[in-house]
XYZ file of C-alpha atoms in Angstrom:
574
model
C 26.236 -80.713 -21.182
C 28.685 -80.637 -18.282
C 28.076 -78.927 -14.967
C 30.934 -75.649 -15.802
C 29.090 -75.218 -19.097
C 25.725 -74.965 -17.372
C 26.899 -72.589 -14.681
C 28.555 -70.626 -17.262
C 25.285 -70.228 -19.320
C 23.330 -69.770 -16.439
C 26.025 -66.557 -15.226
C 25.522 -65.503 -18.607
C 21.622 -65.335 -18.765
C 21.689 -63.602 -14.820
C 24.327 -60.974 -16.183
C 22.593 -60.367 -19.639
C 19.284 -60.480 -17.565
C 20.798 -57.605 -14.884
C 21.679 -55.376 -17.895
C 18.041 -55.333 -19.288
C 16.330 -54.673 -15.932
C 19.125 -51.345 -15.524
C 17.747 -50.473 -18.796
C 14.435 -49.503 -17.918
C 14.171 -49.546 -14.061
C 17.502 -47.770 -13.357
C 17.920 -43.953 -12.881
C 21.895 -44.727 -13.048
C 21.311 -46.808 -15.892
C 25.087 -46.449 -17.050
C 26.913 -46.752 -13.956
C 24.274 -50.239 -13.411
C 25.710 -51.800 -16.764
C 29.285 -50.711 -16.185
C 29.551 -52.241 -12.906
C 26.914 -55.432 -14.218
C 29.527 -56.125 -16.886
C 32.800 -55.384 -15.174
C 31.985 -57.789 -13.204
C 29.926 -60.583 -15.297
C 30.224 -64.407 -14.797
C 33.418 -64.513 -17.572
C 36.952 -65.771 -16.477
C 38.434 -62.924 -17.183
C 39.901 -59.313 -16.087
C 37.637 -56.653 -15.746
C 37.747 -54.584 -19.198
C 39.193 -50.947 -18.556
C 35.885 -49.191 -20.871
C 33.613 -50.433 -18.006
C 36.359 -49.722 -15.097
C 36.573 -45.942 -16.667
C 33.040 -45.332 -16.594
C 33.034 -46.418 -12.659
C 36.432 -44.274 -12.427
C 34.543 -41.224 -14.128
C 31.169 -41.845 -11.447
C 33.540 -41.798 -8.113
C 35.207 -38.323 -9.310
C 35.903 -35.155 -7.192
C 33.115 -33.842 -9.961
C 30.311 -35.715 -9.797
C 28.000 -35.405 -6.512
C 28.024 -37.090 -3.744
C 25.166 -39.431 -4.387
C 26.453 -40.693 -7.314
C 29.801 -42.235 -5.364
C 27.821 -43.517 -3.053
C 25.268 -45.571 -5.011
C 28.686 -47.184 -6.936
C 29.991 -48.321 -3.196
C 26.757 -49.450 -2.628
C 26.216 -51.101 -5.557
C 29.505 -53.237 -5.557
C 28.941 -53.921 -1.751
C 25.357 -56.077 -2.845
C 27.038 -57.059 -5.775
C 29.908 -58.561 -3.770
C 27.442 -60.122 -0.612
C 25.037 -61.800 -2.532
C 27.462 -63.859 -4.715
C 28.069 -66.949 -4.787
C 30.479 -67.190 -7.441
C 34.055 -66.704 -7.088
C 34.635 -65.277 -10.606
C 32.081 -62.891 -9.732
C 33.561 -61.907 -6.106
C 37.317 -61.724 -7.500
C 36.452 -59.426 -9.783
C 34.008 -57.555 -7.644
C 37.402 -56.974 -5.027
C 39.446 -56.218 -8.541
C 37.677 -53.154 -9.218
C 36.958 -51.896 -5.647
C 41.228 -52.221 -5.483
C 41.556 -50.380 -8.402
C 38.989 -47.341 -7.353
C 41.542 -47.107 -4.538
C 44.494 -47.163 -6.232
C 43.702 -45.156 -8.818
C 40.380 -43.456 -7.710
C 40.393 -39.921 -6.237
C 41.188 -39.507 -2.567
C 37.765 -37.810 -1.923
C 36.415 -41.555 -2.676
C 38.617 -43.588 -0.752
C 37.247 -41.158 2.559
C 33.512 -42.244 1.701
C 34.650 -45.534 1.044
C 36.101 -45.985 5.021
C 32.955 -43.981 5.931
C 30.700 -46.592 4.443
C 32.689 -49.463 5.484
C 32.414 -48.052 9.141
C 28.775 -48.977 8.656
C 28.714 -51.914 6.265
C 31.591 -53.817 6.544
C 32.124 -54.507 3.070
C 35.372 -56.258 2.447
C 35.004 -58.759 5.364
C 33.619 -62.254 3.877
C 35.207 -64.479 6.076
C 32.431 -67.509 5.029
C 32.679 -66.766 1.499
C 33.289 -70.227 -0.392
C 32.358 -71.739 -3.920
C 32.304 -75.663 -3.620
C 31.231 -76.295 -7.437
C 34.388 -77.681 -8.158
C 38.364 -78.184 -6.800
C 39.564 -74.703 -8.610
C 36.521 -72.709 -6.873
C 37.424 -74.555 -3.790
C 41.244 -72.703 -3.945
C 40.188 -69.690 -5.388
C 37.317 -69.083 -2.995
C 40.391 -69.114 -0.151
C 42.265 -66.723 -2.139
C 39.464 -64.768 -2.519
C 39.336 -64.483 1.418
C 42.715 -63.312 1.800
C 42.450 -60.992 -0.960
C 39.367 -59.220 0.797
C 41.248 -59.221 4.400
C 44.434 -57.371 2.728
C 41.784 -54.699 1.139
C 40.458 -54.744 4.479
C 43.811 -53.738 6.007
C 44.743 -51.567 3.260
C 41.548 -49.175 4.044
C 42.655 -49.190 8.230
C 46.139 -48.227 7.244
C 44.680 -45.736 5.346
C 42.584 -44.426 8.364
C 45.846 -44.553 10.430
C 48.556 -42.530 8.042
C 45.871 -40.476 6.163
C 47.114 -40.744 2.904
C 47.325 -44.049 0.884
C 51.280 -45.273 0.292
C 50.991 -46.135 -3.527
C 49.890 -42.753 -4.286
C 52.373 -41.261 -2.140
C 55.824 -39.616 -4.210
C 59.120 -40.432 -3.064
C 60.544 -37.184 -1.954
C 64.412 -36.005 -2.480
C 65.916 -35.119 0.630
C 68.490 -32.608 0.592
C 71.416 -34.950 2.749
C 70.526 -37.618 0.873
C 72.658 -37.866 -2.283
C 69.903 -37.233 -4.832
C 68.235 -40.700 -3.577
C 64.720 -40.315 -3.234
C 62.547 -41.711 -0.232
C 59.469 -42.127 1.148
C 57.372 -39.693 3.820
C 58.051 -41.857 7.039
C 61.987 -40.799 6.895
C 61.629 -37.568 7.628
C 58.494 -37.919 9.871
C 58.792 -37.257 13.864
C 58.907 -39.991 16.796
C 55.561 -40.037 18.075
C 54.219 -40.361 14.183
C 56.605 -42.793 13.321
C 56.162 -45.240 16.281
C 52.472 -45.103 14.800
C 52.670 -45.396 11.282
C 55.271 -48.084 11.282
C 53.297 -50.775 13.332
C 50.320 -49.951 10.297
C 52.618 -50.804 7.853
C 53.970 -53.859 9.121
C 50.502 -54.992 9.655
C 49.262 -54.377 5.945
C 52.859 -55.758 4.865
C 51.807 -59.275 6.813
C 48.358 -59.531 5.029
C 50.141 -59.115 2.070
C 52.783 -61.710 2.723
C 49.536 -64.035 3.484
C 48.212 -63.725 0.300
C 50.078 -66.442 -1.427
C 48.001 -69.010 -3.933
C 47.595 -72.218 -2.906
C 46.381 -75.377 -5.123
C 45.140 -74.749 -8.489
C 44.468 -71.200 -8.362
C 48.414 -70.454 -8.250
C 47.663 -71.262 -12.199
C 44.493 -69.102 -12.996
C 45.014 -65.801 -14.968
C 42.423 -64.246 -13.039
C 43.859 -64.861 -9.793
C 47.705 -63.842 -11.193
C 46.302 -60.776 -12.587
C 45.147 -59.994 -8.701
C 48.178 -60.842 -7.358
C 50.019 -58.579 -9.602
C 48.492 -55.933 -8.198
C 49.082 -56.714 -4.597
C 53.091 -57.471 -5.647
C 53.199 -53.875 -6.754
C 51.752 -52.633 -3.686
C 54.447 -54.429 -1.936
C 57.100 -52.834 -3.170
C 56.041 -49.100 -1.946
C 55.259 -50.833 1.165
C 58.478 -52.019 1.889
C 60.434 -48.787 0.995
C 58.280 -46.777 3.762
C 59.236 -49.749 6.281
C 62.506 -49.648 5.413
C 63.076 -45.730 5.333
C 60.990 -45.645 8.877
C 63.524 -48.111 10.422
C 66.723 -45.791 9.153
C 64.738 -43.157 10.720
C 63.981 -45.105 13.883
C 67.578 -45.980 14.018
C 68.353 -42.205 14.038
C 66.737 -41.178 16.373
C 66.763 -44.284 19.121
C 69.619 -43.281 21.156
C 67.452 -39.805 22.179
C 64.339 -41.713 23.321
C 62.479 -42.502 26.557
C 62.583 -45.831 27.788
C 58.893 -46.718 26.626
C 59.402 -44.989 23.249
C 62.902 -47.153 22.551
C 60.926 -50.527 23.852
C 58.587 -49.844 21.348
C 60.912 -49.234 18.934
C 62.647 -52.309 19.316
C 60.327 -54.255 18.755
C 59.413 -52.527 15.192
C 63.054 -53.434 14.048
C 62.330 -57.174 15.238
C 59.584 -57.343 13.546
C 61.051 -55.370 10.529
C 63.941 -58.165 10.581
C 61.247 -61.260 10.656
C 59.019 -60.186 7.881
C 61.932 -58.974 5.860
C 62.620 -62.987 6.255
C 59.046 -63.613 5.324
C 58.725 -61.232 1.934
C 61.758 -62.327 0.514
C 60.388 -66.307 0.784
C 57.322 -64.451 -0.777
C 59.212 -62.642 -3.752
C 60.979 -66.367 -4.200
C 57.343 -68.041 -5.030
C 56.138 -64.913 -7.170
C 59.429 -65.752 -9.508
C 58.298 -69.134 -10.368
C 54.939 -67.262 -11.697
C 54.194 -65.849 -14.982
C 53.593 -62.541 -13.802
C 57.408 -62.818 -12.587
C 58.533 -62.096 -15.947
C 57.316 -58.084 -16.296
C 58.958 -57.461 -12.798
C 62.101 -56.791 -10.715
C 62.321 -57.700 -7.170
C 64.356 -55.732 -5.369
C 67.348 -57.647 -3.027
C 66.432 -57.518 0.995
C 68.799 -57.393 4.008
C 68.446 -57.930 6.821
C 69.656 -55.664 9.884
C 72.820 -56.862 11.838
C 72.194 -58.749 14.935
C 74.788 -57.598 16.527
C 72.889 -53.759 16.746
C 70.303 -55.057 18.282
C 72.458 -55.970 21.067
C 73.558 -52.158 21.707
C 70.056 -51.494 21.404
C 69.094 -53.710 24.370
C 71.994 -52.168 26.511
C 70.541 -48.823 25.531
C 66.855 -49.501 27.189
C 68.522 -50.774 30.554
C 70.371 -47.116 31.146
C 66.910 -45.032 29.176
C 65.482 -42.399 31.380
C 62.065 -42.926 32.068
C 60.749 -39.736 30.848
C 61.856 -38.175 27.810
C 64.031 -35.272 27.778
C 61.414 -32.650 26.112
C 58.747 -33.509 29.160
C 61.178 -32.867 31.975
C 62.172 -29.879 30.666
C 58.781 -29.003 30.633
C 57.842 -30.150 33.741
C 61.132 -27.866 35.254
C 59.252 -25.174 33.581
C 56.471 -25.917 35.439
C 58.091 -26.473 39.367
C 59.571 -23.007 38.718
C 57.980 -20.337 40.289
C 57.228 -17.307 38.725
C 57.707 -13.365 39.488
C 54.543 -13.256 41.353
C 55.200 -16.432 43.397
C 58.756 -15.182 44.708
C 57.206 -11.726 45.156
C 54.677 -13.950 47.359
C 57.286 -15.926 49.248
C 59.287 -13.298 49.848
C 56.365 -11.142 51.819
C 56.071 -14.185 53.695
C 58.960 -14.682 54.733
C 59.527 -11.168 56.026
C 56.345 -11.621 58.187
C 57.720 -14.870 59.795
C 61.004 -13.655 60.468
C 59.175 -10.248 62.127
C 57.017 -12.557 63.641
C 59.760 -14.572 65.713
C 61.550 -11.345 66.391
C 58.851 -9.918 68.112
C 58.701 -13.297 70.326
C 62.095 -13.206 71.426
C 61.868 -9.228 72.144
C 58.626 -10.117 74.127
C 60.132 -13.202 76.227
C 62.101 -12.470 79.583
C 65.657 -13.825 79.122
C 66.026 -16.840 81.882
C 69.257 -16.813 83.888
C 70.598 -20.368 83.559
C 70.907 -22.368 86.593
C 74.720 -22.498 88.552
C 76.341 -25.252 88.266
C 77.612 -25.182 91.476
C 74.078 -26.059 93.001
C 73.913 -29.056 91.403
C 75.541 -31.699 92.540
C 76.199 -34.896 90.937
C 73.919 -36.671 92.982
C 71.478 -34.064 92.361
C 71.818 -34.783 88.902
C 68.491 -36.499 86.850
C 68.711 -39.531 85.502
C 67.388 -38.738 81.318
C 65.171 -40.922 80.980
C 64.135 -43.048 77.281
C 61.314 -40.720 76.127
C 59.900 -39.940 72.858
C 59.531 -36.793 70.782
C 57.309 -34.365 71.500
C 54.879 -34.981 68.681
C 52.457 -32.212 69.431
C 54.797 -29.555 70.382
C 53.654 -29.409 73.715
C 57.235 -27.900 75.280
C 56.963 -25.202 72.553
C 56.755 -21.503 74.477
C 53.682 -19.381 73.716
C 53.016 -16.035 72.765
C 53.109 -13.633 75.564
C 49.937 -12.468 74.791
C 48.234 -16.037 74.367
C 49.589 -16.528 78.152
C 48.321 -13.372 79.611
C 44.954 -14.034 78.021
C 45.005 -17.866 79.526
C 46.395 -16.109 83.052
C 43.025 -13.599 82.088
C 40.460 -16.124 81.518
C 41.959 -19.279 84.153
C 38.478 -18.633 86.015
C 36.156 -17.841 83.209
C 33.927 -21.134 83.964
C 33.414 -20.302 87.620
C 30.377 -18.716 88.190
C 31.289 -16.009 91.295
C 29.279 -13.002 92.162
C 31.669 -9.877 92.670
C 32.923 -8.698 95.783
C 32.909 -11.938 97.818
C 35.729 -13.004 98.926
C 35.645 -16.761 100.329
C 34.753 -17.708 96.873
C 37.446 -19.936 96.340
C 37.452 -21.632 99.575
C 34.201 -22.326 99.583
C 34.421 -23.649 95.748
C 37.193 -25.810 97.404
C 35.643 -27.287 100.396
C 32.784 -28.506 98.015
C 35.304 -30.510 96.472
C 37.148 -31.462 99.050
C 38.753 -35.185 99.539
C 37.160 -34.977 103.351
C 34.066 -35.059 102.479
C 31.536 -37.742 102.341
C 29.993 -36.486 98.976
C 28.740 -33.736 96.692
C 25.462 -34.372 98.470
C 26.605 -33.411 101.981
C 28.406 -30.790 100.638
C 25.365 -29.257 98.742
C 23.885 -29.473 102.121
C 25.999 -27.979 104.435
C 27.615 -25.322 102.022
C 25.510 -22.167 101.516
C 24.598 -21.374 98.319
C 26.508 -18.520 96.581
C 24.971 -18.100 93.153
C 21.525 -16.482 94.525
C 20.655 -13.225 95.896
C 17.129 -14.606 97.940
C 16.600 -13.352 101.387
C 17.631 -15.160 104.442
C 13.796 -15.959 104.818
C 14.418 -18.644 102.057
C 17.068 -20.862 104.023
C 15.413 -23.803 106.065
C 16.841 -25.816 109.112
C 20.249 -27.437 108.327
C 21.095 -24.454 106.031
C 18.724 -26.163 102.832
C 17.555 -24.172 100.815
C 14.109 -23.897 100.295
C 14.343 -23.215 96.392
C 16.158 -26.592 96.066
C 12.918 -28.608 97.389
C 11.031 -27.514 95.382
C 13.136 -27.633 92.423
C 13.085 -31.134 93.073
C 9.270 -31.410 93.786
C 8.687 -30.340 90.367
C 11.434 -32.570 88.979
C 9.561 -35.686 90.365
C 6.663 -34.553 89.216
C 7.425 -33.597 85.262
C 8.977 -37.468 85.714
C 5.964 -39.129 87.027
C 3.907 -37.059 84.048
C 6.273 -38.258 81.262
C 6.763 -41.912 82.398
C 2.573 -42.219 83.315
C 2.020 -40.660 79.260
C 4.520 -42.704 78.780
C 2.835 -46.346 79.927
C -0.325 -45.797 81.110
C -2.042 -43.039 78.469
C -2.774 -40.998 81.838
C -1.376 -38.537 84.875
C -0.258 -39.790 87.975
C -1.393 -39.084 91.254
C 0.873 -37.066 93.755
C 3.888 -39.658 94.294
C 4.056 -38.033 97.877
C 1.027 -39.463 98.623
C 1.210 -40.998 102.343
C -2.072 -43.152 101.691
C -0.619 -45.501 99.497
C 3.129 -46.316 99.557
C 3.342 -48.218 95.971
C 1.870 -45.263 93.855
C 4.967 -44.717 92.417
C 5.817 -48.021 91.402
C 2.156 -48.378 89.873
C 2.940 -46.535 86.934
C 5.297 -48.442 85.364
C 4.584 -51.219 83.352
C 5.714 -54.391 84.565
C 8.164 -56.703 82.896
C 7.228 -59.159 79.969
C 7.049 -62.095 81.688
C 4.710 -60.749 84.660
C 2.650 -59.421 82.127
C 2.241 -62.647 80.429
C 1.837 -64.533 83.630
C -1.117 -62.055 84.579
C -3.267 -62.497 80.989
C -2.612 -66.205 81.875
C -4.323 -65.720 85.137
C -6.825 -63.605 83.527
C -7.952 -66.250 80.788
C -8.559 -68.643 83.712
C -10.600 -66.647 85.777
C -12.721 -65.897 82.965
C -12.748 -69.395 81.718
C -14.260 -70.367 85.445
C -16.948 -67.617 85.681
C -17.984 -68.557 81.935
C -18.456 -72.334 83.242
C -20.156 -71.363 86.792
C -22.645 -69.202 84.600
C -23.316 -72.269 82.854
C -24.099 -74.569 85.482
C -26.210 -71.610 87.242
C -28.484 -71.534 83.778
C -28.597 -75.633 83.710
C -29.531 -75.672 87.589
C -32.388 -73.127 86.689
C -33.782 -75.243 83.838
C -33.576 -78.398 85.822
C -36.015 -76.475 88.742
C -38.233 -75.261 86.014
C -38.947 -78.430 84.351
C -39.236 -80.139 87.587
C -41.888 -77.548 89.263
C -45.577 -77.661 88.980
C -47.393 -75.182 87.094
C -49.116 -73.273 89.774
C -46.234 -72.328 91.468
C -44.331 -71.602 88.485
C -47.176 -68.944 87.908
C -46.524 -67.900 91.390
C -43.020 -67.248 90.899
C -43.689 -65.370 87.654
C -46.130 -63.229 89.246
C -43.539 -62.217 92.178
C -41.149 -61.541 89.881
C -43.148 -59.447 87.808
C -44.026 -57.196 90.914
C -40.814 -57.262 92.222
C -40.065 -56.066 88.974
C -42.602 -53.318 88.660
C -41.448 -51.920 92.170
C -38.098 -51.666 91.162
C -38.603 -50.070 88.465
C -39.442 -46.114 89.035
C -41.166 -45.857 85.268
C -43.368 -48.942 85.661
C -47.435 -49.126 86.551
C -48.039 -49.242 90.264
C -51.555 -50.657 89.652
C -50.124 -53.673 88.321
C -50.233 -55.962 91.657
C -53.421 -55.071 91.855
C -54.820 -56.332 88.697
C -52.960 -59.690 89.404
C -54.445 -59.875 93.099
C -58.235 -59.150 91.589
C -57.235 -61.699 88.848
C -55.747 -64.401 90.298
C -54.498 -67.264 87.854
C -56.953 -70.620 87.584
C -55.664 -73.729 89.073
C -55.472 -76.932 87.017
C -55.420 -80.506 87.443
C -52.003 -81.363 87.980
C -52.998 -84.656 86.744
């Protein structure tokens, strides 16, 4: 037995085997079979009983669950496949629920492919033998064109082999399709859609063996009548372009230009296409249409056209000339305002004293002033102010100097404080008597100081000396008047880093030498001890102890006397 006949048998057991399990374990036991054997392991077309029965299940009729178990079922049926037969067939019927299949399907068909992704099999391949090797490609293609078919579908919102050529009134009873009477913004978005599902179809062109399989054919029919409808709604769009080119914006005819490039190319393309379809047997039961091309020489004008475009289309400025107009309420507006400006400046000149220009016979031309290079005044400086903003600066030009009423050497005295004679503000402050105080004579001291002063600046010094001794010390200062000791003052500030670290140095080494002269005291001491006798060590111990008890105010005063009546035993020393 060869290796086709085996796979055949073994598609036929898995098919017959999937129709018994739907039997019993299926609640859509019919729709299971239909879509088991519409698309069974046999080289051949689906049979129209079985692609009824799916038809019937994706109605406008039947509920919603049932249309989506039938998309769901093909999907698994179509990603778990290995077999091309199987997957050709599989994309057969799924084209013909959307050509034929209600439109209420084909919207929960993009719905679910939003999710699953069911027509993209990019790995897909069957390597059993050199025909599954070409159809398997095909069978790619095929799927990418469905693919395309559903986005275009999404993009124009209805699908363009179900769509009826309409009779147009102009038109001499010729019938077209929907994008020649649709407007520009539409049409410069349905037409690149088009052109797009118009290339995958151009693609899909057998290679190899499987331009000779029936199975494959009997696809490709059905994509060569699709192309047909496609090309009428290009071609009717373009006409319409056409029509209406010479009225666009700038970006709206670049945009357009290039869809009747691109028209021109593929129309190239899908007549090479319609020229391998006629050496086919499916040639025979059709009739390609003839295809021109567009004239060169009108693209030309069209390219002269998008140099001189306006940038903005003629609808939008007229809009936005809508908009820069002002309405009733706004000139009502402006026109208040401009009464109140033109009172405004009337008022000024009223207000102003009229200057008598200068003679001309007092100036001579010696006399006259050089002009000199000078900018504009960018602050409008020179510009004359109200008259009642200058009588209320002539009003206020003393407001900051604080004089008491009724004196009247104010300003000289404000002046000879500030006088260029002077050494300084401090003499001044010294020898000028102070005007902003009512305090009795009684107050002023010798030299005409004021008493108040000092001891302003007593108390001054003194907050300081608080503040800086918190400050660095943790405590107050003493009186920095203090005639005892000059360098009280300066005692309260910390000294500088480096004096500070010079001083612990010092410190470490004083206490390093009193640590070692305690030490040599202690080893002098033990030296004496071990070197004197006994009885006068006794001795010692014995002052000590008194000396001790004396000292101390709490001890026993009877204490010298017990040691006297006792005295301590004397040894051999040898």
């Amino acid at each position: 037995m060869g290796s086709g006949t085996w796979r055949k048998a073994y598609g036929a057991l898995k098919d017959s085997t999937k129709v018994g399990l739907a039997n019993f374990n299926s609640e859509y036991k019919d729709l299971d079979i239909a879509i088991v054997k519409a698309t069974n392991h046999v080289e051949c077309p689906p049979k129209e009983r079985h692609l009824r029965r799916i038809l019937f299940a994706t109605t406008v009729n039947r509920p919603r669950a049932d249309v989506a178990y039938s998309i769901c079922s093909l999907a698994r049926r179509l990603s778990k496949t290995k077999n091309w037969i199987v997957a050709l067939k599989t994309l057969i019927v799924i084209h013909r629920l959307l050509r034929e299949g209600d439109v209420t399907f084909k919207d929960d068909f993009l719905s679910y492919s939003y999710r699953g992704n069911i027509l993209q099999i990019p790995h897909f391949k069957d390597d059993s033998s050199p025909l599954a090797w070409d159809c398997s490609a095909w069978v790619r293609l095929y799927a990418q064109y469905l693919d395309e078919r559903v986005e275009c579908f999404k993009v124009l919102k209805y699908d363009v082999e179900a769509d009826r050529l309409l009779k147009l009134p102009k038109a001499s009873g010729k019938a077209h399709s929907r994008t020649r009477t649709l407007p520009c913004a539409d049409l410069l978005d349905h037409l690149p859609a088009l052109q797009k599902l118009l290339l995958r179809l151009i693609s899909c062109q057998p290679e190899g063996t499987a331009c000779t399989n029936y199975l494959v054919q009997y696809a490709l029919a059905l994509v060569l009548k699709e192309s047909f409808k496609i090309y009428c709604s290009i071609n009717d769009g373009i006409i319409n372009l056409v029509d209406m080119y010479f009225e666009m914006a700038k970006v709206d005819a670049i945009k357009a230009l290039e869809i009747y490039k691109r028209s021109g190319q593929q129309a190239e393309r899908l007549s090479a296409f319609y020229d391998y379809c006629k050496r086919l047997e499916l040639a025979r039961t059709f009739q390609f249409p003839t295809l021109r091309q567009p004239p060169s020489s009108f693209l030309v004008t069209m390219e002269e056209y998008i140099r001189e475009a306006p940038c903005a289309s003629t609808s939008k400025s007229v809009d936005t000339e809508e908009q820069s107009l002002p309405s009733d309420n706004e000139y009502e507006v402006l026109q208040e305002t401009e009464k109140a400006v033109e009172e405004e400046t009337e008022e000024r000149a009223d207000a102003e004293p009229e200057e008598e220009p200068p003679s001309t016979s007092e100036l001579s031309e010696e006399d006259e002033p050089h002009p000199l290079p000078t900018t504009g005044d960018l602050l409008n400086l020179d510009e004359e102010l109200h008259p009642m903003i200058a009588d209320l600066e002539q009003s206020n030009a003393l407001a900051l100097a604080i004089v008491g009423p009724g004196s009247g050497n104010n300003t000289s005295i404000s002046q000879d404080l500030f006088a260029i004679d002077k050494s300084g503000w401090e003499l001044a402050l010294v020898t000028a008597p102070s005007i902003h105080t009512s305090q009795p004579a009684g107050n002023q001291l010798a030299g005409g100081f004021d008493k108040l002063l000092l001891e302003s600046l007593y108390e001054d010094t003194a907050r300081q000396q608080q503040i800086a001794s918190v400050t660095y010390t943790g405590s107050v200062a003493s009186n920095p008047f203090d005639s005892n000791d000059p360098f009280t003052v300066s005692s309260s500030f910390a000294p500088p880093s480096n004096v500070q670290l010079a001083m612990m140095a010092q410190q470490q080494q004083h206490y390093y030498q009193m640590q070692q002269q305690e030490y040599y005291q202690v080893q002098q001491q033990q030296q004496q001890m071990v070197m004197m006798p006994p009885q006068t060590y006794q001795q010692q111990q014995a002052q000590y102890a008194t000396n001790a008890g004396l000292s101390n105010p709490f001890g026993d005063p009877f204490s010298s006397l017990v040691m006297m009546a006792n005295p301590p035993k004397q040894g051999n020393p040898h």
